[in-house]
Coordinates of C-alpha atoms in Angstrom, one line a residue:
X1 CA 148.0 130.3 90.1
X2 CA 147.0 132.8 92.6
X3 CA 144.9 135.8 90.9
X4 CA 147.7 138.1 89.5
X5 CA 147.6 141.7 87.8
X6 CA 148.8 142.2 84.8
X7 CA 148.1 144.8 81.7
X8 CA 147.2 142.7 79.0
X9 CA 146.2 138.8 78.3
X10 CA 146.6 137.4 75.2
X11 CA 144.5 134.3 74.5
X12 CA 146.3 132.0 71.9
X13 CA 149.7 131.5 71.1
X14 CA 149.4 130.9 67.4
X15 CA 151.4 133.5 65.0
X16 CA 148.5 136.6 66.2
X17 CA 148.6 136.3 69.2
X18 CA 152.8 135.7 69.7
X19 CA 152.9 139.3 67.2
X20 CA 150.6 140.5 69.8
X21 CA 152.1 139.8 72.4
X22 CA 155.4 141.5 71.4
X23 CA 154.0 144.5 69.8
X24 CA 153.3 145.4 73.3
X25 CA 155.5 143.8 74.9
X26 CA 158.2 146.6 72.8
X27 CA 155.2 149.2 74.8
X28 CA 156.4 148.6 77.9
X29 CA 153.2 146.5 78.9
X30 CA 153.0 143.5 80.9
X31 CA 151.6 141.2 79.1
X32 CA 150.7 137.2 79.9
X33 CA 150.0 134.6 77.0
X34 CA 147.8 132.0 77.7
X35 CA 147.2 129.0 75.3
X36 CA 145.2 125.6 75.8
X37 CA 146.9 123.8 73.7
X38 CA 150.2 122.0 76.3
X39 CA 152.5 121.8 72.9
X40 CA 152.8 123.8 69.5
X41 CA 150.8 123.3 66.9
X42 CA 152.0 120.8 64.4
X43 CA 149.3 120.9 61.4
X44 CA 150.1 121.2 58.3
X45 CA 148.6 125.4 57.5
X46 CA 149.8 127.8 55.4
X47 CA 153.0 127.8 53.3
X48 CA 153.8 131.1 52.7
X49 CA 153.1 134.8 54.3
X50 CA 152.4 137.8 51.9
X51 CA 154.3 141.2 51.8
X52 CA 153.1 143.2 54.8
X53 CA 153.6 140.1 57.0
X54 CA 157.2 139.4 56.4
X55 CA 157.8 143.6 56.4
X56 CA 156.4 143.0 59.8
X57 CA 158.9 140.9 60.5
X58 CA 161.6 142.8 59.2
X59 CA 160.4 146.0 61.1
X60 CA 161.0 144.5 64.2
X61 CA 164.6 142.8 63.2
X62 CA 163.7 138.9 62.1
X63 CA 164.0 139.2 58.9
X64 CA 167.5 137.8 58.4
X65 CA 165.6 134.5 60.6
X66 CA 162.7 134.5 58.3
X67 CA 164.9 134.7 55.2
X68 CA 166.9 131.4 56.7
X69 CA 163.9 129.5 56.8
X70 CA 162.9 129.9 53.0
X71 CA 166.9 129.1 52.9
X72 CA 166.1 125.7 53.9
X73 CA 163.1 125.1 52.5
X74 CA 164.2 126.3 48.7
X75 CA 165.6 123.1 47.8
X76 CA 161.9 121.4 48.6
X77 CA 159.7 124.2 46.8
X78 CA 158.6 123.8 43.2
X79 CA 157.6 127.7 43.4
X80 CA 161.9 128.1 43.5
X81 CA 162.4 126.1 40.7
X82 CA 164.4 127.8 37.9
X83 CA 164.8 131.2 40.2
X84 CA 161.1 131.6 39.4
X85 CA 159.2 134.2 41.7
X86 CA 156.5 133.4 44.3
X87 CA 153.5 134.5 43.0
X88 CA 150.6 132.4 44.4
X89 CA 146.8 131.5 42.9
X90 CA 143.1 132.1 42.7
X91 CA 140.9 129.4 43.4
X92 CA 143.5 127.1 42.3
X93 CA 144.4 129.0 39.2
X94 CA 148.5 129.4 39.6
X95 CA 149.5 132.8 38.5
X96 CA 152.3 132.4 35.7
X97 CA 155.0 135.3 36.9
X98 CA 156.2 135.6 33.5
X99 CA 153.4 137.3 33.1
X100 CA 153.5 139.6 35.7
X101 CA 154.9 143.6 35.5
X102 CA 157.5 143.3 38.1
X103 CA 158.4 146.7 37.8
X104 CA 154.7 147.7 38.6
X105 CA 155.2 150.4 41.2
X106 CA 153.5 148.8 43.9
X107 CA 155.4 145.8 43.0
X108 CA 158.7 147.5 42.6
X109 CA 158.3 149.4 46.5
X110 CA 158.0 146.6 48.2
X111 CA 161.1 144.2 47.0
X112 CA 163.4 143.9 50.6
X113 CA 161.7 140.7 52.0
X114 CA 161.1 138.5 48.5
X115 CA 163.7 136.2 50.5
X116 CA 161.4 135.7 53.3
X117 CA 158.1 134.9 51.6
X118 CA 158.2 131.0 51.4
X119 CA 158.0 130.4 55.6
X120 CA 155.0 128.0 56.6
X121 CA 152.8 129.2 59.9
X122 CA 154.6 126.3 61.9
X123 CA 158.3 127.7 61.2
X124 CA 156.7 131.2 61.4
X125 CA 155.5 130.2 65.0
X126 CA 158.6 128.6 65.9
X127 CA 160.3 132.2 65.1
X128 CA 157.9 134.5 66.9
X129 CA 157.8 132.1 70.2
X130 CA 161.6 132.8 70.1
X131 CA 160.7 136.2 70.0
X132 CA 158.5 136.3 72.7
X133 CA 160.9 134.6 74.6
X134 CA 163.8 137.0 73.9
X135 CA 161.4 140.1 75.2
X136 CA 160.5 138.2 78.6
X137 CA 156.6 137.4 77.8
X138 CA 155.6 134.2 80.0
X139 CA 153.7 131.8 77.8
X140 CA 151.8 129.5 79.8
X141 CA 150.3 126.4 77.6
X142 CA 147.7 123.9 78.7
X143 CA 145.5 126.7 80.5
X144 CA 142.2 127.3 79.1
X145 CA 139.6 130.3 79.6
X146 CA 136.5 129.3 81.4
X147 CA 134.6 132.3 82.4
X148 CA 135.4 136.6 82.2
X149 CA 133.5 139.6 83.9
X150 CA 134.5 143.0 82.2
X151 CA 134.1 145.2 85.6
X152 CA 134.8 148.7 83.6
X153 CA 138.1 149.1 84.7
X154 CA 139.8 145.3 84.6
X155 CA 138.8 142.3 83.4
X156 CA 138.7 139.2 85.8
X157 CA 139.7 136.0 83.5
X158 CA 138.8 132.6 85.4
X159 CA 141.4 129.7 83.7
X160 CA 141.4 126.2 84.6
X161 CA 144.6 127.1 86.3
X162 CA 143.5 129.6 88.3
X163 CA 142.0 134.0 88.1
X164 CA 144.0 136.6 86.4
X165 CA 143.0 140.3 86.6
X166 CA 144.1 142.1 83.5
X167 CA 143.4 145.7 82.4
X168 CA 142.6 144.1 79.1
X169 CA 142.1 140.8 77.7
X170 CA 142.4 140.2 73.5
X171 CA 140.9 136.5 72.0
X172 CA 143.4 135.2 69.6
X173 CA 142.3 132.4 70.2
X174 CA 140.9 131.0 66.4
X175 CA 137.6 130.5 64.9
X176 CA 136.3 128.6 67.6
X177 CA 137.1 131.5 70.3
X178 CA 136.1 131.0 74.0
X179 CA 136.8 134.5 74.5
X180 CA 134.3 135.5 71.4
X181 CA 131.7 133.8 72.8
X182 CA 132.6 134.6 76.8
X183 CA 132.3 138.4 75.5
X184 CA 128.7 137.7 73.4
X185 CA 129.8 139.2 70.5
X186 CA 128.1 138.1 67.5
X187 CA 129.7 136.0 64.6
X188 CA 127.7 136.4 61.4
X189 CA 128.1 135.1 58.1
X190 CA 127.8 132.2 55.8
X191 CA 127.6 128.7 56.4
X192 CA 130.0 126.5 55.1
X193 CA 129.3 124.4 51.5
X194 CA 132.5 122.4 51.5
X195 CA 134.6 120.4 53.5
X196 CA 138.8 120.9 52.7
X197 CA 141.4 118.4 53.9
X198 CA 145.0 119.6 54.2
X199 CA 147.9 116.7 54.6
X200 CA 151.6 116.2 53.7
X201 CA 151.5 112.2 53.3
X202 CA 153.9 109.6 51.6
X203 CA 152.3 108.4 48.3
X204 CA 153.0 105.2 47.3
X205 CA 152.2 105.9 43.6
X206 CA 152.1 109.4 43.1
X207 CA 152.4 109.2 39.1
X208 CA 148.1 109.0 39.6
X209 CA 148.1 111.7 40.4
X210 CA 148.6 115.5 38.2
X211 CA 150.5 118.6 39.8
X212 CA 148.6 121.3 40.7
X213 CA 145.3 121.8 41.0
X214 CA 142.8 119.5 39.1
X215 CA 138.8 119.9 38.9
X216 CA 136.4 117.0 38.8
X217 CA 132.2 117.0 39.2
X218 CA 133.1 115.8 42.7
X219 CA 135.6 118.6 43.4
X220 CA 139.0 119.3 43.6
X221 CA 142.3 118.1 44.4
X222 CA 146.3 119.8 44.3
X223 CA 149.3 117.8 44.6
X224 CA 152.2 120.3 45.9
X225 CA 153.9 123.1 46.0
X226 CA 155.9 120.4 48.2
X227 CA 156.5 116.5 47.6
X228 CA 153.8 115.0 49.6
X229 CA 151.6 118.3 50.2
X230 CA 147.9 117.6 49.0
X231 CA 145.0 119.0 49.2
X232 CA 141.2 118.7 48.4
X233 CA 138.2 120.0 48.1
X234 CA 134.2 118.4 48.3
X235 CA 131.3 120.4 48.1
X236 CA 129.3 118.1 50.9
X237 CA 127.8 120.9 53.3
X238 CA 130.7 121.1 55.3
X239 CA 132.5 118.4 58.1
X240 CA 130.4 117.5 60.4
X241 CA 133.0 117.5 63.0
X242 CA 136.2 119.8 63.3
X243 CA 137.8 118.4 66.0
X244 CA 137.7 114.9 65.2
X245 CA 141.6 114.2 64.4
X246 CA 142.3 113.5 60.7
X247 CA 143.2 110.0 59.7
X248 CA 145.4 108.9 56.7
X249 CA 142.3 106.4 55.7
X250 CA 140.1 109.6 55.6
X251 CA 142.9 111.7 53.3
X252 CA 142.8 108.9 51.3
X253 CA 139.2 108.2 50.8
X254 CA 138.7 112.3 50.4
X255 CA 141.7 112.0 47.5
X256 CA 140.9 108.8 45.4
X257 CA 137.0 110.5 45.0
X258 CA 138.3 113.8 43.8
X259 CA 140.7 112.3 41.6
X260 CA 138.8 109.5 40.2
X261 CA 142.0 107.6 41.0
X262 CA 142.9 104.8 42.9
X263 CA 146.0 106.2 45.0
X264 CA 147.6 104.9 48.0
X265 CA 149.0 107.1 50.9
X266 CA 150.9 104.7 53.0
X267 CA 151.6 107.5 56.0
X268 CA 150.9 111.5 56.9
X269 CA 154.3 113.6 57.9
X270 CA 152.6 116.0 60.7
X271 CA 149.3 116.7 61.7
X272 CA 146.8 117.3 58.9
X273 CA 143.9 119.8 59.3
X274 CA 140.1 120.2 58.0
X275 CA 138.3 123.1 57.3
X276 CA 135.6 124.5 55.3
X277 CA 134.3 127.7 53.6
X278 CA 132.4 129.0 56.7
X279 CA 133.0 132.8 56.3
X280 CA 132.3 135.1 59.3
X281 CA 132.9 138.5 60.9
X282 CA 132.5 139.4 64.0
X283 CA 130.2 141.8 64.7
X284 CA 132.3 144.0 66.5
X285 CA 136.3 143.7 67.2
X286 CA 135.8 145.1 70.9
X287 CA 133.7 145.1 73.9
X288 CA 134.4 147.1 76.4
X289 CA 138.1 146.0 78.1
X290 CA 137.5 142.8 75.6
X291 CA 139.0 142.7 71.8
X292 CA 139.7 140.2 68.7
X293 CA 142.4 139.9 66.4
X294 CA 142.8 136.9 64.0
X295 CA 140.1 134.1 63.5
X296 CA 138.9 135.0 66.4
X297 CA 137.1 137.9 64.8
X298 CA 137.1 136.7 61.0
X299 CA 137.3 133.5 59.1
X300 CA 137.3 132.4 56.4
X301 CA 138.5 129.5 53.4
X302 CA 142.2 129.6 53.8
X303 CA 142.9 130.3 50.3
X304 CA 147.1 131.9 50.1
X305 CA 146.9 132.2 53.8
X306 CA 144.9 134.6 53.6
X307 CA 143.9 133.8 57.6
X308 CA 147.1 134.2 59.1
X309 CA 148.3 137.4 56.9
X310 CA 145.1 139.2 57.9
X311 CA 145.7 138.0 61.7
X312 CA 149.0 139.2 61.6
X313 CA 147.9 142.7 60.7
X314 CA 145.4 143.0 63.0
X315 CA 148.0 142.4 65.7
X316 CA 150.5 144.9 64.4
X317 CA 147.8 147.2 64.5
X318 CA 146.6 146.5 67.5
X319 CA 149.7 146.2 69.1
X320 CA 150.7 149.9 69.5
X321 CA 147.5 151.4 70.1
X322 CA 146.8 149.1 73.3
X323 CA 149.7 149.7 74.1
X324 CA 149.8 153.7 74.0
X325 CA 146.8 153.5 76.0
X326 CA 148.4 151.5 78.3
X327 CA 151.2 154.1 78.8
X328 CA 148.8 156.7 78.9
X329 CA 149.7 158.5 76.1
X330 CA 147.3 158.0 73.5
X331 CA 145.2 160.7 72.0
X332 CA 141.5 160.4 71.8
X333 CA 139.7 157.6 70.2
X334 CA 142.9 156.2 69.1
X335 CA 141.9 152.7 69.9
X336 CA 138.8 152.9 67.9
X337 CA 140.3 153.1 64.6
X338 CA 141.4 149.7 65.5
X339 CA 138.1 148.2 64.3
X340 CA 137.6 151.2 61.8
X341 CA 140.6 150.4 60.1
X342 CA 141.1 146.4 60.1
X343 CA 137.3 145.6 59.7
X344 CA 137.1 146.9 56.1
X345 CA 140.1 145.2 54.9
X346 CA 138.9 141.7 56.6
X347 CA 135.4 142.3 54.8
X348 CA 137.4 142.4 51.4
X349 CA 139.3 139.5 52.5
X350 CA 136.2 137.4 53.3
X351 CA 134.7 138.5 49.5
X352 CA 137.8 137.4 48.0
X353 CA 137.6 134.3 49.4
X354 CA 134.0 133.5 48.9
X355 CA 135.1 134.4 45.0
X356 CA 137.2 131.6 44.7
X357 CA 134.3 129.1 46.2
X358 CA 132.3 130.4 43.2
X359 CA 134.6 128.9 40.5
X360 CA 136.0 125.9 42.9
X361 CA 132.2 124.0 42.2
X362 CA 132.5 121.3 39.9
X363 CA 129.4 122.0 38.3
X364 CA 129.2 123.0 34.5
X365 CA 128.6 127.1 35.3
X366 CA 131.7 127.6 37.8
X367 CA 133.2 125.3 35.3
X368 CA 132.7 128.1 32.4
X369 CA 133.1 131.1 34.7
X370 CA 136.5 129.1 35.6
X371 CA 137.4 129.1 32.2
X372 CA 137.0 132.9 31.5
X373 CA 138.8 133.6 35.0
X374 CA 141.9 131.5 33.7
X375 CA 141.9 133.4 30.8
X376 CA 142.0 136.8 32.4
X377 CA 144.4 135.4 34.5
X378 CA 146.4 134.5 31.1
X379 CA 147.2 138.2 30.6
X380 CA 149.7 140.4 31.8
X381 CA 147.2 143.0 33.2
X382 CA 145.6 140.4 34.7
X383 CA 148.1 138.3 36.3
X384 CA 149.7 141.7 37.4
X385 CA 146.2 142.8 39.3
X386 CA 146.0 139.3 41.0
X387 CA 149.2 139.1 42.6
X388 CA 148.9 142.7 43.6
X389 CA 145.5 141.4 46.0
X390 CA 147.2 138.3 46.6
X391 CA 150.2 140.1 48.3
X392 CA 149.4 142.2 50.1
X393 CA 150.7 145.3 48.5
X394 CA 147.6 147.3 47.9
X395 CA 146.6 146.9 51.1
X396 CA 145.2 151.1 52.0
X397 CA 143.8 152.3 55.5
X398 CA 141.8 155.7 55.1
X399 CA 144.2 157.9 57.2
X400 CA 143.6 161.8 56.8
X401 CA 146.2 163.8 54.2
X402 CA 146.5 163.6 50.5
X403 CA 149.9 162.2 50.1
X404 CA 149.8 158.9 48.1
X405 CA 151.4 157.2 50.4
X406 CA 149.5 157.8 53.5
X407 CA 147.5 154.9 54.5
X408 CA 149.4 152.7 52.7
X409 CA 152.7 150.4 54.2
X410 CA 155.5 152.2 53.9
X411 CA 157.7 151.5 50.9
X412 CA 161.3 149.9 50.6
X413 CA 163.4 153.1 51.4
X414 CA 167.1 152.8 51.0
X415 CA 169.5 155.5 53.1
X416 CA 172.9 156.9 52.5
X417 CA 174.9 155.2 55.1
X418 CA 173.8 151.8 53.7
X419 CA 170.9 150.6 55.6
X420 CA 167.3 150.6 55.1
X421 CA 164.7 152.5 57.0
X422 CA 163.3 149.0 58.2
X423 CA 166.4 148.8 60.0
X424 CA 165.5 151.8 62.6
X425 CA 162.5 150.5 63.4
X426 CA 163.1 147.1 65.8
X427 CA 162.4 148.8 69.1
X428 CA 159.0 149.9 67.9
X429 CA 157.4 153.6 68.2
X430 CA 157.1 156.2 65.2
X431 CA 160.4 156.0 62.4
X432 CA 160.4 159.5 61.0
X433 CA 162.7 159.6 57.6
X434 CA 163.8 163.3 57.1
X435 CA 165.5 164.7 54.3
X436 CA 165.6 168.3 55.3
X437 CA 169.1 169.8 54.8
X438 CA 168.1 171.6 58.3
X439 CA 166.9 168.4 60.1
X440 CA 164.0 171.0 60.3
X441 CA 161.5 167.9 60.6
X442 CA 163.6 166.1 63.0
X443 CA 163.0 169.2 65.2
X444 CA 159.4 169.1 64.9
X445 CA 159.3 165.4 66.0
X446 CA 161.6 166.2 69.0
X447 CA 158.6 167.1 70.8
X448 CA 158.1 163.2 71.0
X449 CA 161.4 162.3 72.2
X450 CA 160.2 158.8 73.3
X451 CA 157.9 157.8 70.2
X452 CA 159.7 159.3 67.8
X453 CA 163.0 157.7 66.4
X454 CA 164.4 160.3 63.9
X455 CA 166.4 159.1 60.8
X456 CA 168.4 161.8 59.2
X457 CA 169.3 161.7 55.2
X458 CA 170.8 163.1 52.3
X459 CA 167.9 165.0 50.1
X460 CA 166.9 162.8 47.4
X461 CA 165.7 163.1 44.0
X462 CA 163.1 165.7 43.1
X463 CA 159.4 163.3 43.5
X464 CA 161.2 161.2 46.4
X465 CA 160.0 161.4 49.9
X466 CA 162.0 164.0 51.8
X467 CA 159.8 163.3 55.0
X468 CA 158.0 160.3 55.7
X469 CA 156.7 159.3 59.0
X470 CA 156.0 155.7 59.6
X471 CA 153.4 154.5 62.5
X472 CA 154.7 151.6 64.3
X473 CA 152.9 148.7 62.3
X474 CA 154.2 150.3 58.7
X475 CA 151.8 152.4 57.7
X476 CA 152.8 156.0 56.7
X477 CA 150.9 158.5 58.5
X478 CA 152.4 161.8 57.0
X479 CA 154.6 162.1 53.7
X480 CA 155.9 164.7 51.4
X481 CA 157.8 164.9 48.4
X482 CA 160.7 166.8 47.3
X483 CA 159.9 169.3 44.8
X484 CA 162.9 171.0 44.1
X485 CA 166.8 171.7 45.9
X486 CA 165.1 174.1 48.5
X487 CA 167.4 174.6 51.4
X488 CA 164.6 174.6 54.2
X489 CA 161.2 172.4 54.4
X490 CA 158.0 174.5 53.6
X491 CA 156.8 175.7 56.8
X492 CA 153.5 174.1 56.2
X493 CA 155.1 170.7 56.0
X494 CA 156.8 171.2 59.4
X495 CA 152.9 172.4 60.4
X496 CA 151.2 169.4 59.1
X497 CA 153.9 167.1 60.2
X498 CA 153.3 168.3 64.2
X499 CA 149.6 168.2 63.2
X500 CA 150.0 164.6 62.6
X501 CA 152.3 163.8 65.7
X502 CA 149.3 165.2 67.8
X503 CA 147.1 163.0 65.8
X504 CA 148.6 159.4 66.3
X505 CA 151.4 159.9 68.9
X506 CA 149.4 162.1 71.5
X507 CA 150.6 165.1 73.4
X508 CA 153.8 166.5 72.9
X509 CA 156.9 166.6 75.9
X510 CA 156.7 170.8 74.6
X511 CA 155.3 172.3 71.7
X512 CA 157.2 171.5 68.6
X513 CA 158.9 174.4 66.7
X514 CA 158.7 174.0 63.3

């Protein structure tokens, strides 16, 4: 291909960098996808996808899709079996949702999408290519990356199919990245201490072999959630090669000395995957015109999917604020809280990872501290706490205002007419809920006629939000509550509300009147 112009290119066309992609793609920028690989990937990742991921989804309209896949998969997921809830695990330790406080409030706020939970990264990527598609992104697979020169003002990306010229380029292009290394941003961390195989295979005499996850001196093994799935664990140093391709001999090998068994896999069902415990950050999420989102700036063991859930945020969050300064519109510095806000969260993600190595070992310590971690586990505060990490829920960006809510993904929030604020939101921009009986918000926000989508209710009870403005990738940027049956909004709501408008979505059309 000639060199061509466009706004933005996306390297990678796994789940972060297809969310990418159409985050700005809703924008208004012009965006090109380039992926080396000429087909999808068909190794066998995660299963599932935690809270904010699947509200992701459901902001931008594919929820009802997501919620078909888990559909079809129910009747093959031991996690469904007796209407029991998806809950997940810690370093193998399954969390019993008996145990858990459902009606926990940061449980209870986030209920809409427990239907679309249970959708593995190769359905998920099915689902967001079709999205792509549907907003007019080309895709072009089998090109790879083989030089870039950030000029200040463009970026001129040499593929093996010919130059592009973008305004920016973004690496989602996994732990491995090109682009990463193209840019010479640093990748520190720790080095991997174990080598993980991941495989659905045909077992010729699976009765060998226990459900769930089972511990030996040599390491560790898990038979399901799904007939077939297996996994293991050996604390060897770490593979010595990646991108060798994974053999059924080698599964099998890797399986009979974790179990102490002698089973038999007669075939693997898909592609199965390696990986290891090697934990890095990078050391900065942008240079210059250049940014990361998914492995490409963090990895990590793939405990719970951990991987593609923190990817996917990083591309929501991303999305918008390329994208308003794109269009021009974005205030100062608005692209910088990019890093400030997603690098904190993906350093917790990387400790809660490296937590579970320290009680996966199959030596007699992790064995004991194993022990005491089931037994916390055991409990309802416990169980409660660790499903709270595990999806997603608690998840808290440090946004200025002292609302509870703000910096935190906006809640399920049901409306008069029947549908749910999620529901206004599948075009993108700001979704401003107001509650006034004035609409005297809704005039503040006018201001912003094209950022701003205004959803007018009915005043609800005294503590409930009667103003909440959501940023484009969920997270509430201004909230207040109702106090009493006042007939107008408090002036210095109105005040803070504009004040927060100026903040995130830029300069107004006119000054607001509040």
């Amino acid at each position: 291909m000639s060199e061509e112009r466009v706004d933005v290119v996306v390297v990678g066309a796994g789940p972060v960098g297809l969310v990418l992609a159409a985050e700005l793609a809703l924008t208004g920028a012009k965006v090109q996808v380039l992926e080396r690989r000429t087909e999808p990937d068909e190794a066998v990742k995660a299963g599932a996808i935690n809270v904010p991921t699947a509200e992701a989804l459901d902001r931008r309209g594919l929820l009802p899709a997501a919620e078909r896949v888990q559909r079809e998969l129910a009747g093959t997921l031991a996690n469904l079996a007796g209407g029991a809830r998806f809950t997940g695990h810690f370093a193998g330790v399954v969390l019993d949702g008996d145990l858990v406080d459902w009606a926990d409030p940061d449980l209870a706020a986030h209920t809409a999408v427990d239907a679309a939970r249970l959708v593995p990264q190769r359905e998920l990527e099915a689902l967001l290519a079709e999205h792509v598609e549907r907003l007019g992104v080309p895709l072009r697979r089998g090109v790879e990356v083989t030089s870039l020169a950030d000029t200040g003002d463009s970026v001129v990306v040499d593929t093996t199919a010919g130059p592009l010229r973008a305004s920016w380029l973004v690496g989602c292009d996994g732990g491995h990245s090109t682009v990463r290394r193209l840019a010479g941003i640093e990748f520190p961390g720790t080095a991997p201490e174990l080598t993980g195989r991941l495989a659905v295979a045909d077992i010729a005499d699976p009765k060998k072999l226990a459900k769930g996850w089972v511990w030996s001196a040599g390491g560790a093994y898990r038979c399901g959630p799904q007939p077939g799935r297996l996994t293991t664990v050996e604390f060897d140093g770490g593979p010595t090669d990646r991108s060798a391709p994974v053999t059924l001999e080698e599964v099998q090998a890797s399986l009979r000395r974790v179990s102490g068994t002698d089973v038999t896999l007669t075939a693997l069902r898909g592609t199965a995957t390696r990986w290891s415990d090697n934990t890095r950050q990078a050391a900065a999420y942008r240079s210059g015109r250049v940014l990361l989102a998914g492995d490409a700036a963090h990895v990590h063991p793939p405990f719970g999917g951990q991987g593609l859930n923190l990817g996917v945020g990083d591309a929501t969050n991303l999305g918008w604020k390329l994208g308003a300064v794109i269009a021009g519109w974005a205030p100062a510095g608005l692209l910088d809280t990019y890093d400030t806000e997603r690098r904190p969260l993906g350093a917790w993600v990387l400790d809660w990872t490296r937590a579970q190595i320290g009680i996966l070992r199959g030596d007699p310590q992790s064995a004991a501290l194993r022990a005491v971690v089931t037994a916390l586990l055991a409990t309802p505060d416990g169980a409660t706490y660790a499903l709270k990490q595990i999806s997603g829920v608690t998840h808290h960006f440090p946004l200025p205002g002292t609302h509870p809510l703000v910096g935190c993904y906006a809640p399920d929030v049901s409306l008069a007419d029947g549908s749910r604020l999620a529901d206004h939101t599948h075009t993108g921009g700001f979704a401003l809920l107001d509650r006034t009986p004035d609409t005297a918000f809704g005039r503040v926000a006018s201001a912003w006629p094209t950022r701003v989508t205004t959803i007018a209710d009915k005043p609800g009870d005294p503590g409930t939000p009667t103003g909440l403005l959501v940023r484009p990738d969920g997270v509430v940027a201004w909230a207040t509550d109702t106090p009493d049956a006042r007939d107008n909004a408090d002036a210095a709501d109105a005040a803070e509300l504009a004040s927060t408008l100026h903040r995130w979505a830029g300069a107004p059309a006119f000054e607001p009147t509040h």
